[in-house]
Amino acid sequence: QTMIDQPVEDGFRGGFKIISSELSNDEIIELEKKIEETEAVEKLIEALKWNRLFGGAGLIINVAGEDPRDDFNIEAVGEGREIELYSADRWELANNPYILTPTLTPNGQRVKDVNFNYYGIEINPSRVLLLRGKPAPSLKRLQLQGWGMSELERLVSPMNKFLKNQNVIYELLDEAKLDVYSIDNYAGSVASGQEEAVKKRIMLTNYMKSYLNALILDAEDKFDQKQMSMAGVSEVLREARYDIASAMKMPVTKIFGMS
């Protein structure tokens, strides 16, 4: 979540300033109010995050009173018309896959675009501002239906390494302290089918050790405790973090919150 959201949030953290030679200061203030009322920036941020996560997203423009199947004409949007923006990820924009890649007929004419299907509502492509991830190789492009690649694609190898290292470290922590019991005639007891008796004996010994902070053994038995060294583990995990940061082109401080 941090790797997907952080770059987008950083990009909008400082806000923005509208500069236009066609608008007066009062009109710019009015426009800023409208942007805030319609949550346009929030919708754009959300769409950008979907784009990074799935490799594709869109910002749907909805004008009250207009048929979403018709071409969008900004000149026809008069004053007082309500405009809404909806963010949608690539999976919510079901349509003909070839709409996203130019499809030409033998005479060089482009095939007519097919409307998007947004939860059963047909939407003209001119009413959707498309966002696409990193372009995919040709062999992968058709499988992605013209969309781009997710930012997570570049993380597959370093993330697997990072998770594996973490799991190994947790296992090492569980086995860092190992109790070793040397039980008199242990092999003979197991061979004669007394496994349950041996297991019960060890469980009772462990219980007594935990409860009384004392260990009671037979005179012929022995007890030893092995401590596993954790040297080098932190270096391995640090290198795994560096691999992830390198793949994402992001500072380790941003991804893992390290000072």
PDB file of C-alpha atoms in Angstrom:
ATOM      1  CA  GLN A   1       0.000   0.000   0.000  1.00  0.00           C
ATOM      2  CA  THR A   2       2.821   2.396   0.827  1.00  0.00           C
ATOM      3  CA  MET A   3       4.634   1.635  -2.416  1.00  0.00           C
ATOM      4  CA  ILE A   4       1.472   2.263  -4.452  1.00  0.00           C
ATOM      5  CA  ASP A   5       0.088   5.291  -2.584  1.00  0.00           C
ATOM      6  CA  GLN A   6       3.153   7.213  -1.419  1.00  0.00           C
ATOM      7  CA  PRO A   7       4.386   8.590  -4.781  1.00  0.00           C
ATOM      8  CA  VAL A   8       0.880   9.807  -5.662  1.00  0.00           C
ATOM      9  CA  GLU A   9       0.317  11.437  -2.274  1.00  0.00           C
ATOM     10  CA  ASP A  10       3.760  13.050  -2.412  1.00  0.00           C
ATOM     11  CA  GLY A  11       2.920  14.490  -5.819  1.00  0.00           C
ATOM     12  CA  PHE A  12      -0.168  16.268  -4.474  1.00  0.00           C
ATOM     13  CA  ARG A  13       1.083  17.085  -0.974  1.00  0.00           C
ATOM     14  CA  GLY A  14       2.105  20.656  -1.829  1.00  0.00           C
ATOM     15  CA  GLY A  15      -1.201  21.438  -3.537  1.00  0.00           C
ATOM     16  CA  PHE A  16      -1.295  23.386  -6.795  1.00  0.00           C
ATOM     17  CA  LYS A  17      -1.914  26.892  -8.065  1.00  0.00           C
ATOM     18  CA  ILE A  18      -4.145  27.773 -11.006  1.00  0.00           C
ATOM     19  CA  ILE A  19      -2.624  30.362 -13.354  1.00  0.00           C
ATOM     20  CA  SER A  20      -4.674  31.479 -16.357  1.00  0.00           C
ATOM     21  CA  SER A  21      -4.674  34.512 -18.629  1.00  0.00           C
ATOM     22  CA  GLU A  22      -8.342  33.840 -19.463  1.00  0.00           C
ATOM     23  CA  LEU A  23      -9.688  33.901 -15.903  1.00  0.00           C
ATOM     24  CA  SER A  24      -9.857  36.704 -13.384  1.00  0.00           C
ATOM     25  CA  ASN A  25      -8.797  36.202  -9.778  1.00  0.00           C
ATOM     26  CA  ASP A  26     -12.452  35.945  -8.723  1.00  0.00           C
ATOM     27  CA  GLU A  27     -13.110  33.303 -11.386  1.00  0.00           C
ATOM     28  CA  ILE A  28     -10.070  31.312 -10.293  1.00  0.00           C
ATOM     29  CA  ILE A  29     -11.320  31.393  -6.699  1.00  0.00           C
ATOM     30  CA  GLU A  30     -14.732  30.213  -7.908  1.00  0.00           C
ATOM     31  CA  LEU A  31     -13.085  27.413  -9.894  1.00  0.00           C
ATOM     32  CA  GLU A  32     -11.063  26.311  -6.865  1.00  0.00           C
ATOM     33  CA  LYS A  33     -14.265  26.175  -4.808  1.00  0.00           C
ATOM     34  CA  LYS A  34     -15.906  24.047  -7.479  1.00  0.00           C
ATOM     35  CA  ILE A  35     -12.929  21.684  -7.591  1.00  0.00           C
ATOM     36  CA  GLU A  36     -13.170  21.291  -3.823  1.00  0.00           C
ATOM     37  CA  GLU A  37     -16.956  20.763  -3.886  1.00  0.00           C
ATOM     38  CA  THR A  38     -16.793  18.060  -6.560  1.00  0.00           C
ATOM     39  CA  GLU A  39     -13.752  16.390  -4.908  1.00  0.00           C
ATOM     40  CA  ALA A  40     -12.122  16.380  -8.344  1.00  0.00           C
ATOM     41  CA  VAL A  41      -8.571  16.191  -6.970  1.00  0.00           C
ATOM     42  CA  GLU A  42      -9.461  13.356  -4.603  1.00  0.00           C
ATOM     43  CA  LYS A  43     -11.004  11.411  -7.496  1.00  0.00           C
ATOM     44  CA  LEU A  44      -7.905  11.974  -9.633  1.00  0.00           C
ATOM     45  CA  ILE A  45      -5.634  10.815  -6.796  1.00  0.00           C
ATOM     46  CA  GLU A  46      -7.752   7.698  -6.367  1.00  0.00           C
ATOM     47  CA  ALA A  47      -7.605   6.940 -10.097  1.00  0.00           C
ATOM     48  CA  LEU A  48      -3.811   7.392 -10.135  1.00  0.00           C
ATOM     49  CA  LYS A  49      -3.490   4.895  -7.286  1.00  0.00           C
ATOM     50  CA  TRP A  50      -5.676   2.364  -9.137  1.00  0.00           C
ATOM     51  CA  ASN A  51      -3.484   2.900 -12.179  1.00  0.00           C
ATOM     52  CA  ARG A  52      -0.308   2.107 -10.243  1.00  0.00           C
ATOM     53  CA  LEU A  53      -1.903  -0.933  -8.609  1.00  0.00           C
ATOM     54  CA  PHE A  54      -3.603  -2.504 -11.639  1.00  0.00           C
ATOM     55  CA  GLY A  55      -1.767  -0.908 -14.542  1.00  0.00           C
ATOM     56  CA  GLY A  56      -4.842   0.930 -15.716  1.00  0.00           C
ATOM     57  CA  ALA A  57      -7.684   3.147 -14.531  1.00  0.00           C
ATOM     58  CA  GLY A  58      -9.994   5.881 -15.721  1.00  0.00           C
ATOM     59  CA  LEU A  59     -11.686   9.076 -14.636  1.00  0.00           C
ATOM     60  CA  ILE A  60     -15.316   9.096 -15.775  1.00  0.00           C
ATOM     61  CA  ILE A  61     -16.895  12.476 -16.609  1.00  0.00           C
ATOM     62  CA  ASN A  62     -20.612  12.552 -15.900  1.00  0.00           C
ATOM     63  CA  VAL A  63     -22.697  15.586 -16.866  1.00  0.00           C
ATOM     64  CA  ALA A  64     -26.192  15.765 -15.374  1.00  0.00           C
ATOM     65  CA  GLY A  65     -28.908  15.514 -18.008  1.00  0.00           C
ATOM     66  CA  GLU A  66     -26.675  14.048 -20.730  1.00  0.00           C
ATOM     67  CA  ASP A  67     -26.764  10.539 -22.144  1.00  0.00           C
ATOM     68  CA  PRO A  68     -23.449   8.885 -21.180  1.00  0.00           C
ATOM     69  CA  ARG A  69     -23.516   6.992 -24.499  1.00  0.00           C
ATOM     70  CA  ASP A  70     -23.185  10.219 -26.494  1.00  0.00           C
ATOM     71  CA  ASP A  71     -19.890  11.907 -27.384  1.00  0.00           C
ATOM     72  CA  PHE A  72     -18.670  14.341 -24.759  1.00  0.00           C
ATOM     73  CA  ASN A  73     -18.688  17.946 -25.959  1.00  0.00           C
ATOM     74  CA  ILE A  74     -17.139  20.372 -23.500  1.00  0.00           C
ATOM     75  CA  GLU A  75     -18.534  23.341 -25.456  1.00  0.00           C
ATOM     76  CA  ALA A  76     -22.062  22.125 -24.755  1.00  0.00           C
ATOM     77  CA  VAL A  77     -21.537  22.156 -20.978  1.00  0.00           C
ATOM     78  CA  GLY A  78     -23.136  25.414 -19.955  1.00  0.00           C
ATOM     79  CA  GLU A  79     -22.960  27.356 -16.721  1.00  0.00           C
ATOM     80  CA  GLY A  80     -24.785  25.725 -13.835  1.00  0.00           C
ATOM     81  CA  ARG A  81     -24.552  22.199 -15.269  1.00  0.00           C
ATOM     82  CA  GLU A  82     -23.544  19.673 -12.636  1.00  0.00           C
ATOM     83  CA  ILE A  83     -20.418  17.691 -13.450  1.00  0.00           C
ATOM     84  CA  GLU A  84     -19.311  14.639 -11.447  1.00  0.00           C
ATOM     85  CA  LEU A  85     -16.130  12.630 -11.671  1.00  0.00           C
ATOM     86  CA  TYR A  86     -15.879   8.933 -10.860  1.00  0.00           C
ATOM     87  CA  SER A  87     -12.620   7.032 -10.465  1.00  0.00           C
ATOM     88  CA  ALA A  88     -12.633   3.486 -11.807  1.00  0.00           C
ATOM     89  CA  ASP A  89      -9.946   0.848 -12.019  1.00  0.00           C
ATOM     90  CA  ARG A  90      -9.368  -1.138 -15.202  1.00  0.00           C
ATOM     91  CA  TRP A  91     -11.522  -4.045 -13.983  1.00  0.00           C
ATOM     92  CA  GLU A  92     -14.526  -1.760 -13.596  1.00  0.00           C
ATOM     93  CA  LEU A  93     -14.227  -0.554 -17.184  1.00  0.00           C
ATOM     94  CA  ALA A  94     -15.324  -3.623 -19.106  1.00  0.00           C
ATOM     95  CA  ASN A  95     -15.303  -3.177 -22.873  1.00  0.00           C
ATOM     96  CA  ASN A  96     -13.977  -4.427 -26.178  1.00  0.00           C
ATOM     97  CA  PRO A  97     -10.253  -4.987 -25.449  1.00  0.00           C
ATOM     98  CA  TYR A  98      -9.178  -3.481 -28.756  1.00  0.00           C
ATOM     99  CA  ILE A  99     -10.574  -0.085 -27.796  1.00  0.00           C
ATOM    100  CA  LEU A 100      -7.268   0.613 -26.067  1.00  0.00           C
ATOM    101  CA  THR A 101      -5.077  -0.203 -29.063  1.00  0.00           C
ATOM    102  CA  PRO A 102      -5.568   1.300 -32.539  1.00  0.00           C
ATOM    103  CA  THR A 103      -7.423  -1.180 -34.728  1.00  0.00           C
ATOM    104  CA  LEU A 104      -7.350  -0.440 -38.453  1.00  0.00           C
ATOM    105  CA  THR A 105      -9.398  -1.849 -41.309  1.00  0.00           C
ATOM    106  CA  PRO A 106      -7.697  -2.916 -44.580  1.00  0.00           C
ATOM    107  CA  ASN A 107      -8.364   0.529 -46.080  1.00  0.00           C
ATOM    108  CA  GLY A 108      -6.613   2.261 -43.173  1.00  0.00           C
ATOM    109  CA  GLN A 109      -9.710   3.455 -41.315  1.00  0.00           C
ATOM    110  CA  ARG A 110      -9.786   3.186 -37.548  1.00  0.00           C
ATOM    111  CA  VAL A 111     -12.413   0.834 -36.154  1.00  0.00           C
ATOM    112  CA  LYS A 112     -15.168   2.692 -34.289  1.00  0.00           C
ATOM    113  CA  ASP A 113     -14.646   2.731 -30.544  1.00  0.00           C
ATOM    114  CA  VAL A 114     -16.870   0.529 -28.414  1.00  0.00           C
ATOM    115  CA  ASN A 115     -18.508   1.993 -25.323  1.00  0.00           C
ATOM    116  CA  PHE A 116     -17.214   1.144 -21.871  1.00  0.00           C
ATOM    117  CA  ASN A 117     -19.489  -0.866 -19.628  1.00  0.00           C
ATOM    118  CA  TYR A 118     -19.471   0.547 -16.096  1.00  0.00           C
ATOM    119  CA  TYR A 119     -21.690  -1.657 -13.905  1.00  0.00           C
ATOM    120  CA  GLY A 120     -24.208  -2.090 -16.711  1.00  0.00           C
ATOM    121  CA  ILE A 121     -24.101   1.552 -17.856  1.00  0.00           C
ATOM    122  CA  GLU A 122     -22.689   2.231 -21.312  1.00  0.00           C
ATOM    123  CA  ILE A 123     -20.236   5.126 -21.357  1.00  0.00           C
ATOM    124  CA  ASN A 124     -18.804   6.747 -24.451  1.00  0.00           C
ATOM    125  CA  PRO A 125     -14.966   6.533 -24.526  1.00  0.00           C
ATOM    126  CA  SER A 126     -14.777  10.320 -24.922  1.00  0.00           C
ATOM    127  CA  ARG A 127     -16.207  10.602 -21.391  1.00  0.00           C
ATOM    128  CA  VAL A 128     -13.379   8.544 -19.842  1.00  0.00           C
ATOM    129  CA  LEU A 129      -9.916   9.953 -19.220  1.00  0.00           C
ATOM    130  CA  LEU A 130      -7.755   6.850 -19.488  1.00  0.00           C
ATOM    131  CA  LEU A 131      -4.704   6.175 -17.350  1.00  0.00           C
ATOM    132  CA  ARG A 132      -2.358   3.358 -18.224  1.00  0.00           C
ATOM    133  CA  GLY A 133       0.647   1.864 -16.484  1.00  0.00           C
ATOM    134  CA  LYS A 134       4.028   1.159 -18.002  1.00  0.00           C
ATOM    135  CA  PRO A 135       3.632  -0.155 -21.580  1.00  0.00           C
ATOM    136  CA  ALA A 136       3.852  -3.928 -21.780  1.00  0.00           C
ATOM    137  CA  PRO A 137       5.844  -5.954 -24.344  1.00  0.00           C
ATOM    138  CA  SER A 138       3.850  -6.995 -27.415  1.00  0.00           C
ATOM    139  CA  LEU A 139       3.486 -10.610 -26.249  1.00  0.00           C
ATOM    140  CA  LYS A 140       1.910  -9.419 -23.004  1.00  0.00           C
ATOM    141  CA  ARG A 141      -0.093  -6.505 -24.432  1.00  0.00           C
ATOM    142  CA  LEU A 142      -3.032  -8.523 -25.753  1.00  0.00           C
ATOM    143  CA  GLN A 143      -3.278 -10.431 -22.495  1.00  0.00           C
ATOM    144  CA  LEU A 144      -3.515  -7.089 -20.659  1.00  0.00           C
ATOM    145  CA  GLN A 145      -6.168  -5.963 -23.178  1.00  0.00           C
ATOM    146  CA  GLY A 146      -4.244  -2.830 -24.025  1.00  0.00           C
ATOM    147  CA  TRP A 147      -3.715  -1.717 -20.418  1.00  0.00           C
ATOM    148  CA  GLY A 148      -0.278  -1.186 -18.903  1.00  0.00           C
ATOM    149  CA  MET A 149       1.604  -3.151 -16.274  1.00  0.00           C
ATOM    150  CA  SER A 150       1.100  -2.857 -12.542  1.00  0.00           C
ATOM    151  CA  GLU A 151       3.914  -1.343 -10.502  1.00  0.00           C
ATOM    152  CA  LEU A 152       3.933  -4.605  -8.549  1.00  0.00           C
ATOM    153  CA  GLU A 153       5.258  -6.463 -11.618  1.00  0.00           C
ATOM    154  CA  ARG A 154       8.770  -5.174 -10.976  1.00  0.00           C
ATOM    155  CA  LEU A 155       8.521  -6.271  -7.332  1.00  0.00           C
ATOM    156  CA  VAL A 156       7.843  -9.983  -7.813  1.00  0.00           C
ATOM    157  CA  SER A 157      11.438 -11.175  -7.358  1.00  0.00           C
ATOM    158  CA  PRO A 158      12.612  -8.819  -4.561  1.00  0.00           C
ATOM    159  CA  MET A 159       9.293  -9.146  -2.693  1.00  0.00           C
ATOM    160  CA  ASN A 160       9.482 -12.954  -2.728  1.00  0.00           C
ATOM    161  CA  LYS A 161      13.040 -12.725  -1.413  1.00  0.00           C
ATOM    162  CA  PHE A 162      11.997 -10.259   1.297  1.00  0.00           C
ATOM    163  CA  LEU A 163       9.058 -12.387   2.480  1.00  0.00           C
ATOM    164  CA  LYS A 164      11.161 -15.550   2.452  1.00  0.00           C
ATOM    165  CA  ASN A 165      13.844 -13.848   4.538  1.00  0.00           C
ATOM    166  CA  GLN A 166      11.233 -12.684   7.019  1.00  0.00           C
ATOM    167  CA  ASN A 167       9.773 -16.177   7.352  1.00  0.00           C
ATOM    168  CA  VAL A 168      13.228 -17.674   7.880  1.00  0.00           C
ATOM    169  CA  ILE A 169      13.994 -15.073  10.559  1.00  0.00           C
ATOM    170  CA  TYR A 170      10.761 -15.862  12.414  1.00  0.00           C
ATOM    171  CA  GLU A 171      11.620 -19.564  12.318  1.00  0.00           C
ATOM    172  CA  LEU A 172      15.091 -18.809  13.656  1.00  0.00           C
ATOM    173  CA  LEU A 173      13.589 -16.776  16.489  1.00  0.00           C
ATOM    174  CA  ASP A 174      11.318 -19.697  17.394  1.00  0.00           C
ATOM    175  CA  GLU A 175      14.323 -22.036  17.453  1.00  0.00           C
ATOM    176  CA  ALA A 176      16.826 -19.598  18.943  1.00  0.00           C
ATOM    177  CA  LYS A 177      16.654 -21.452  22.257  1.00  0.00           C
ATOM    178  CA  LEU A 178      16.568 -25.234  22.038  1.00  0.00           C
ATOM    179  CA  ASP A 179      16.190 -27.547  25.029  1.00  0.00           C
ATOM    180  CA  VAL A 180      18.048 -30.879  24.730  1.00  0.00           C
ATOM    181  CA  TYR A 181      17.047 -33.776  27.000  1.00  0.00           C
ATOM    182  CA  SER A 182      19.322 -36.811  27.320  1.00  0.00           C
ATOM    183  CA  ILE A 183      16.973 -39.493  28.661  1.00  0.00           C
ATOM    184  CA  ASP A 184      18.334 -42.760  30.002  1.00  0.00           C
ATOM    185  CA  ASN A 185      17.352 -45.701  27.740  1.00  0.00           C
ATOM    186  CA  TYR A 186      15.375 -43.408  25.377  1.00  0.00           C
ATOM    187  CA  ALA A 187      15.922 -45.653  22.327  1.00  0.00           C
ATOM    188  CA  GLY A 188      14.780 -48.729  24.239  1.00  0.00           C
ATOM    189  CA  SER A 189      11.631 -46.968  25.457  1.00  0.00           C
ATOM    190  CA  VAL A 190      10.676 -45.910  21.910  1.00  0.00           C
ATOM    191  CA  ALA A 191      11.462 -49.368  20.489  1.00  0.00           C
ATOM    192  CA  SER A 192       9.189 -51.017  23.061  1.00  0.00           C
ATOM    193  CA  GLY A 193       6.256 -48.786  22.112  1.00  0.00           C
ATOM    194  CA  GLN A 194       6.397 -46.397  25.077  1.00  0.00           C
ATOM    195  CA  GLU A 195       6.396 -43.163  22.964  1.00  0.00           C
ATOM    196  CA  GLU A 196       3.385 -41.743  24.787  1.00  0.00           C
ATOM    197  CA  ALA A 197       4.989 -42.326  28.170  1.00  0.00           C
ATOM    198  CA  VAL A 198       8.183 -40.571  27.014  1.00  0.00           C
ATOM    199  CA  LYS A 199       6.166 -37.683  25.549  1.00  0.00           C
ATOM    200  CA  LYS A 200       4.157 -37.323  28.754  1.00  0.00           C
ATOM    201  CA  ARG A 201       7.349 -37.339  30.798  1.00  0.00           C
ATOM    202  CA  ILE A 202       8.900 -34.505  28.736  1.00  0.00           C
ATOM    203  CA  MET A 203       5.684 -32.463  28.785  1.00  0.00           C
ATOM    204  CA  LEU A 204       5.497 -32.780  32.564  1.00  0.00           C
ATOM    205  CA  THR A 205       9.151 -31.763  32.856  1.00  0.00           C
ATOM    206  CA  ASN A 206       8.575 -28.665  30.723  1.00  0.00           C
ATOM    207  CA  TYR A 207       5.484 -27.819  32.722  1.00  0.00           C
ATOM    208  CA  MET A 208       7.377 -28.062  36.007  1.00  0.00           C
ATOM    209  CA  LYS A 209      10.185 -25.925  34.578  1.00  0.00           C
ATOM    210  CA  SER A 210       7.762 -23.202  33.504  1.00  0.00           C
ATOM    211  CA  TYR A 211       5.628 -23.341  36.622  1.00  0.00           C
ATOM    212  CA  LEU A 212       8.273 -23.681  39.349  1.00  0.00           C
ATOM    213  CA  ASN A 213      11.286 -22.291  37.478  1.00  0.00           C
ATOM    214  CA  ALA A 214      12.991 -25.537  38.405  1.00  0.00           C
ATOM    215  CA  LEU A 215      13.849 -28.708  36.534  1.00  0.00           C
ATOM    216  CA  ILE A 216      13.388 -32.197  37.981  1.00  0.00           C
ATOM    217  CA  LEU A 217      15.164 -35.058  36.201  1.00  0.00           C
ATOM    218  CA  ASP A 218      16.048 -38.655  36.869  1.00  0.00           C
ATOM    219  CA  ALA A 219      19.555 -39.140  38.206  1.00  0.00           C
ATOM    220  CA  GLU A 220      20.639 -40.743  34.918  1.00  0.00           C
ATOM    221  CA  ASP A 221      19.073 -38.048  32.704  1.00  0.00           C
ATOM    222  CA  LYS A 222      20.807 -34.913  31.439  1.00  0.00           C
ATOM    223  CA  PHE A 223      19.602 -31.517  30.282  1.00  0.00           C
ATOM    224  CA  ASP A 224      21.292 -28.981  28.022  1.00  0.00           C
ATOM    225  CA  GLN A 225      20.198 -25.755  26.339  1.00  0.00           C
ATOM    226  CA  LYS A 226      21.471 -24.624  22.925  1.00  0.00           C
ATOM    227  CA  GLN A 227      21.494 -20.961  21.903  1.00  0.00           C
ATOM    228  CA  MET A 228      21.416 -20.225  18.183  1.00  0.00           C
ATOM    229  CA  SER A 229      23.462 -17.300  16.906  1.00  0.00           C
ATOM    230  CA  MET A 230      21.513 -14.560  15.073  1.00  0.00           C
ATOM    231  CA  ALA A 231      24.617 -12.856  13.693  1.00  0.00           C
ATOM    232  CA  GLY A 232      24.211 -11.646  10.128  1.00  0.00           C
ATOM    233  CA  VAL A 233      20.417 -11.844  10.058  1.00  0.00           C
ATOM    234  CA  SER A 234      19.906  -8.074  10.189  1.00  0.00           C
ATOM    235  CA  GLU A 235      22.313  -7.582   7.257  1.00  0.00           C
ATOM    236  CA  VAL A 236      20.365 -10.073   5.129  1.00  0.00           C
ATOM    237  CA  LEU A 237      17.059  -8.336   5.865  1.00  0.00           C
ATOM    238  CA  ARG A 238      18.588  -4.918   5.163  1.00  0.00           C
ATOM    239  CA  GLU A 239      19.811  -6.086   1.757  1.00  0.00           C
ATOM    240  CA  ALA A 240      16.315  -7.402   0.976  1.00  0.00           C
ATOM    241  CA  ARG A 241      14.891  -3.962   1.816  1.00  0.00           C
ATOM    242  CA  TYR A 242      17.438  -2.361  -0.505  1.00  0.00           C
ATOM    243  CA  ASP A 243      16.353  -4.699  -3.325  1.00  0.00           C
ATOM    244  CA  ILE A 244      12.725  -3.602  -2.939  1.00  0.00           C
ATOM    245  CA  ALA A 245      13.654   0.085  -2.788  1.00  0.00           C
ATOM    246  CA  SER A 246      15.842  -0.310  -5.866  1.00  0.00           C
ATOM    247  CA  ALA A 247      13.077  -2.032  -7.843  1.00  0.00           C
ATOM    248  CA  MET A 248      10.547   0.668  -6.893  1.00  0.00           C
ATOM    249  CA  LYS A 249      13.009   3.565  -7.370  1.00  0.00           C
ATOM    250  CA  MET A 250      11.930   4.818  -3.928  1.00  0.00           C
ATOM    251  CA  PRO A 251      13.981   5.615  -0.794  1.00  0.00           C
ATOM    252  CA  VAL A 252      14.014   2.976   1.934  1.00  0.00           C
ATOM    253  CA  THR A 253      12.912   5.738   4.331  1.00  0.00           C
ATOM    254  CA  LYS A 254       9.669   6.182   2.372  1.00  0.00           C
ATOM    255  CA  ILE A 255       8.792   2.498   2.056  1.00  0.00           C
ATOM    256  CA  PHE A 256       9.684   1.250   5.537  1.00  0.00           C
ATOM    257  CA  GLY A 257       9.367   4.456   7.592  1.00  0.00           C
ATOM    258  CA  MET A 258      12.980   4.320   8.755  1.00  0.00           C
ATOM    259  CA  SER A 259      14.602   7.537   9.946  1.00  0.00           C
TER     260      SER A 259
END
